[in-house]
Amino acid sequence: MAISLKINGVALSVPAEPDTPLLYVLRNDLELNGAKFGCGLAQCGACTVLVDGVATRSCVTPISRIGEAEVTTIEGLGTAEKPHALQKTFIEEQAAQCGYCINGMIMAAADLIKKNPRPSETDVRTALAGNLCRCGTHNRIVRAVMRAAQANGRI
Ligand code: FES
Ligand code: FES
């Protein structure tokens, strides 16, 4: 059956079963490969996207649960010409090593900064505690998020 979704500002219809995880639709049907498959069990955060602005683990979110909500993936957060502040500071801080976790880190941080535009370092560490990075670039990731928050949209 066809499911209607709104992704990165575009309304579209996807032929998929209602219980299909959003992550599978993003990656397999729409070629939006920014969100990553890590654990598939809501335990690593690599698949995080925003659903109406809220960080959501797309690997365990059936598309039938999205309804009218707006999905934003990292591809819709900014562009190469006009990156989101977080995308810019992650590059400036060289926060990625292998990069596998970075989508989830940025999307979770985007949710945090929207709710709390002036987070403390503790706030950032707490917000990202459930996002795993096997490369151990945590300190650079935290610095990148703090810089983006401090820039407050001026980047
Ligand atoms: S792949 Fe979704 S939380 Fe790990
Ligand atoms: S940069 Fe490799 S898992 Fe985080």
Tab-separated table of C-alpha atoms and ligand atoms in Angstrom:
chain	number	residue	atom	x	y	z
A	1	MET	CA	0.000	0.000	0.000
A	2	ALA	CA	1.022	3.618	-0.412
A	3	ILE	CA	1.861	5.692	2.661
A	4	SER	CA	1.937	9.493	2.529
A	5	LEU	CA	4.849	11.204	4.225
A	6	LYS	CA	6.313	14.682	4.410
A	7	ILE	CA	10.092	14.532	4.371
A	8	ASN	CA	12.422	17.530	4.249
A	9	GLY	CA	9.511	19.715	3.169
A	10	VAL	CA	8.416	17.433	0.330
A	11	ALA	CA	5.103	15.544	0.404
A	12	LEU	CA	5.465	12.117	-1.127
A	13	SER	CA	3.893	8.713	-1.291
A	14	VAL	CA	5.863	5.539	-0.635
A	15	PRO	CA	4.761	2.008	-1.525
A	16	ALA	CA	5.437	0.206	1.764
A	17	GLU	CA	3.725	-1.778	4.496
A	18	PRO	CA	2.589	0.355	7.463
A	19	ASP	CA	4.898	-1.422	9.891
A	20	THR	CA	8.004	-0.714	7.800
A	21	PRO	CA	10.570	1.179	9.874
A	22	LEU	CA	11.013	4.777	8.761
A	23	LEU	CA	14.767	4.164	8.459
A	24	TYR	CA	14.222	1.516	5.779
A	25	VAL	CA	12.011	3.835	3.755
A	26	LEU	CA	14.502	6.688	4.019
A	27	ARG	CA	17.462	4.601	2.968
A	28	ASN	CA	15.990	1.983	0.629
A	29	ASP	CA	13.170	3.873	-1.081
A	30	LEU	CA	14.233	7.500	-0.933
A	31	GLU	CA	18.039	7.222	-1.058
A	32	LEU	CA	18.364	9.452	1.973
A	33	ASN	CA	21.358	7.650	3.426
A	34	GLY	CA	22.395	10.156	6.077
A	35	ALA	CA	20.556	8.253	8.805
A	36	LYS	CA	22.512	5.081	9.533
A	37	PHE	CA	21.551	1.562	10.552
A	38	GLY	CA	23.529	0.784	13.675
A	39	CYS	CA	21.732	-1.536	16.075
A	40	GLY	CA	18.159	-1.535	14.770
A	41	LEU	CA	17.031	-1.671	18.395
A	42	ALA	CA	16.839	1.992	19.494
A	43	GLN	CA	20.099	1.634	21.391
A	44	CYS	CA	22.761	3.544	19.440
A	45	GLY	CA	21.164	6.655	17.933
A	46	ALA	CA	22.814	6.354	14.501
A	47	CYS	CA	19.400	6.397	12.793
A	48	THR	CA	18.108	9.559	14.507
A	49	VAL	CA	15.900	11.948	12.518
A	50	LEU	CA	13.593	14.758	13.609
A	51	VAL	CA	9.845	14.111	13.655
A	52	ASP	CA	8.140	17.466	14.156
A	53	GLY	CA	11.454	18.646	15.564
A	54	VAL	CA	11.835	15.836	18.084
A	55	ALA	CA	14.836	13.503	17.853
A	56	THR	CA	13.412	10.105	16.942
A	57	ARG	CA	15.024	6.720	16.356
A	58	SER	CA	13.859	5.866	12.878
A	59	CYS	CA	14.894	2.198	13.108
A	60	VAL	CA	12.021	1.474	15.501
A	61	THR	CA	9.480	3.982	14.179
A	62	PRO	CA	6.927	2.410	11.820
A	63	ILE	CA	5.929	4.731	9.014
A	64	SER	CA	2.282	4.331	10.029
A	65	ARG	CA	3.117	6.271	13.198
A	66	ILE	CA	4.340	9.363	11.320
A	67	GLY	CA	0.931	10.553	10.108
A	68	GLU	CA	0.953	14.264	9.289
A	69	ALA	CA	4.199	14.925	11.118
A	70	GLU	CA	7.149	16.488	9.297
A	71	VAL	CA	10.265	14.340	9.067
A	72	THR	CA	13.614	16.096	8.792
A	73	THR	CA	16.729	14.132	7.953
A	74	ILE	CA	20.270	15.426	8.013
A	75	GLU	CA	19.949	16.032	4.265
A	76	GLY	CA	17.160	18.502	5.028
A	77	LEU	CA	18.919	20.255	7.910
A	78	GLY	CA	21.169	22.333	5.687
A	79	THR	CA	22.825	22.320	2.296
A	80	ALA	CA	26.427	22.262	1.136
A	81	GLU	CA	26.029	25.933	0.261
A	82	LYS	CA	24.179	26.835	3.453
A	83	PRO	CA	24.967	24.265	6.151
A	84	HIS	CA	23.201	24.204	9.493
A	85	ALA	CA	25.326	25.654	12.313
A	86	LEU	CA	25.868	22.142	13.662
A	87	GLN	CA	27.027	20.816	10.301
A	88	LYS	CA	29.486	23.702	10.081
A	89	THR	CA	30.929	23.329	13.567
A	90	PHE	CA	31.203	19.544	13.274
A	91	ILE	CA	33.378	20.092	10.207
A	92	GLU	CA	35.378	22.878	11.852
A	93	GLU	CA	36.023	20.749	14.946
A	94	GLN	CA	36.775	17.696	12.765
A	95	ALA	CA	34.337	15.862	15.020
A	96	ALA	CA	33.954	12.840	12.762
A	97	GLN	CA	36.410	9.981	12.632
A	98	CYS	CA	34.597	7.182	10.767
A	99	GLY	CA	31.468	9.362	10.743
A	100	TYR	CA	28.972	6.595	11.373
A	101	CYS	CA	27.498	8.128	14.508
A	102	ILE	CA	27.592	11.727	13.326
A	103	ASN	CA	24.129	11.865	11.763
A	104	GLY	CA	22.607	10.853	15.078
A	105	MET	CA	24.797	13.203	17.078
A	106	ILE	CA	23.846	16.186	14.927
A	107	MET	CA	20.123	15.403	14.877
A	108	ALA	CA	20.003	14.843	18.635
A	109	ALA	CA	21.949	18.079	19.129
A	110	ALA	CA	19.559	19.957	16.834
A	111	ASP	CA	16.675	18.865	19.046
A	112	LEU	CA	18.593	19.928	22.167
A	113	ILE	CA	19.532	23.379	20.843
A	114	LYS	CA	15.985	24.054	19.739
A	115	LYS	CA	14.668	23.263	23.211
A	116	ASN	CA	17.612	24.757	25.076
A	117	PRO	CA	19.447	27.371	22.995
A	118	ARG	CA	22.091	27.912	25.699
A	119	PRO	CA	22.986	24.424	26.889
A	120	SER	CA	25.756	23.848	29.394
A	121	GLU	CA	28.391	21.254	28.606
A	122	THR	CA	26.604	18.956	31.042
A	123	ASP	CA	23.351	19.508	29.134
A	124	VAL	CA	25.084	18.537	25.889
A	125	ARG	CA	26.695	15.445	27.390
A	126	THR	CA	23.380	14.388	28.921
A	127	ALA	CA	21.443	14.942	25.684
A	128	LEU	CA	23.951	12.895	23.683
A	129	ALA	CA	24.545	10.185	26.275
A	130	GLY	CA	22.348	7.730	24.391
A	131	ASN	CA	24.193	8.286	21.103
A	132	LEU	CA	27.123	5.926	20.840
A	133	CYS	CA	30.445	6.717	19.165
A	134	ARG	CA	32.810	3.809	18.850
A	135	CYS	CA	35.636	6.013	17.565
A	136	GLY	CA	35.741	8.049	20.762
A	137	THR	CA	35.472	11.551	19.310
A	138	HIS	CA	33.142	12.592	22.122
A	139	ASN	CA	35.137	15.628	23.218
A	140	ARG	CA	35.217	17.067	19.701
A	141	ILE	CA	31.510	16.348	19.280
A	142	VAL	CA	30.683	18.180	22.499
A	143	ARG	CA	32.876	21.133	21.453
A	144	ALA	CA	31.122	21.290	18.089
A	145	VAL	CA	27.684	21.346	19.706
A	146	MET	CA	28.734	24.012	22.216
A	147	ARG	CA	30.138	26.202	19.415
A	148	ALA	CA	26.964	25.857	17.368
A	149	ALA	CA	24.827	26.768	20.374
A	150	GLN	CA	27.023	29.741	21.262
A	151	ALA	CA	26.840	30.990	17.669
A	152	ASN	CA	23.048	31.083	18.131
A	153	GLY	CA	22.246	31.055	14.433
A	154	ARG	CA	24.969	33.521	13.450
A	155	ILE	CA	27.054	30.911	11.647
B	1	FES	S1	20.034	1.994	14.492
B	1	FES	FE1	18.426	3.003	15.475
B	1	FES	S2	19.120	3.342	17.494
B	1	FES	FE2	20.667	2.099	16.579
B	2	FES	S1	33.033	8.942	14.543
B	2	FES	FE1	33.069	6.760	14.282
B	2	FES	S2	31.430	6.061	15.513
B	2	FES	FE2	31.566	8.156	15.973
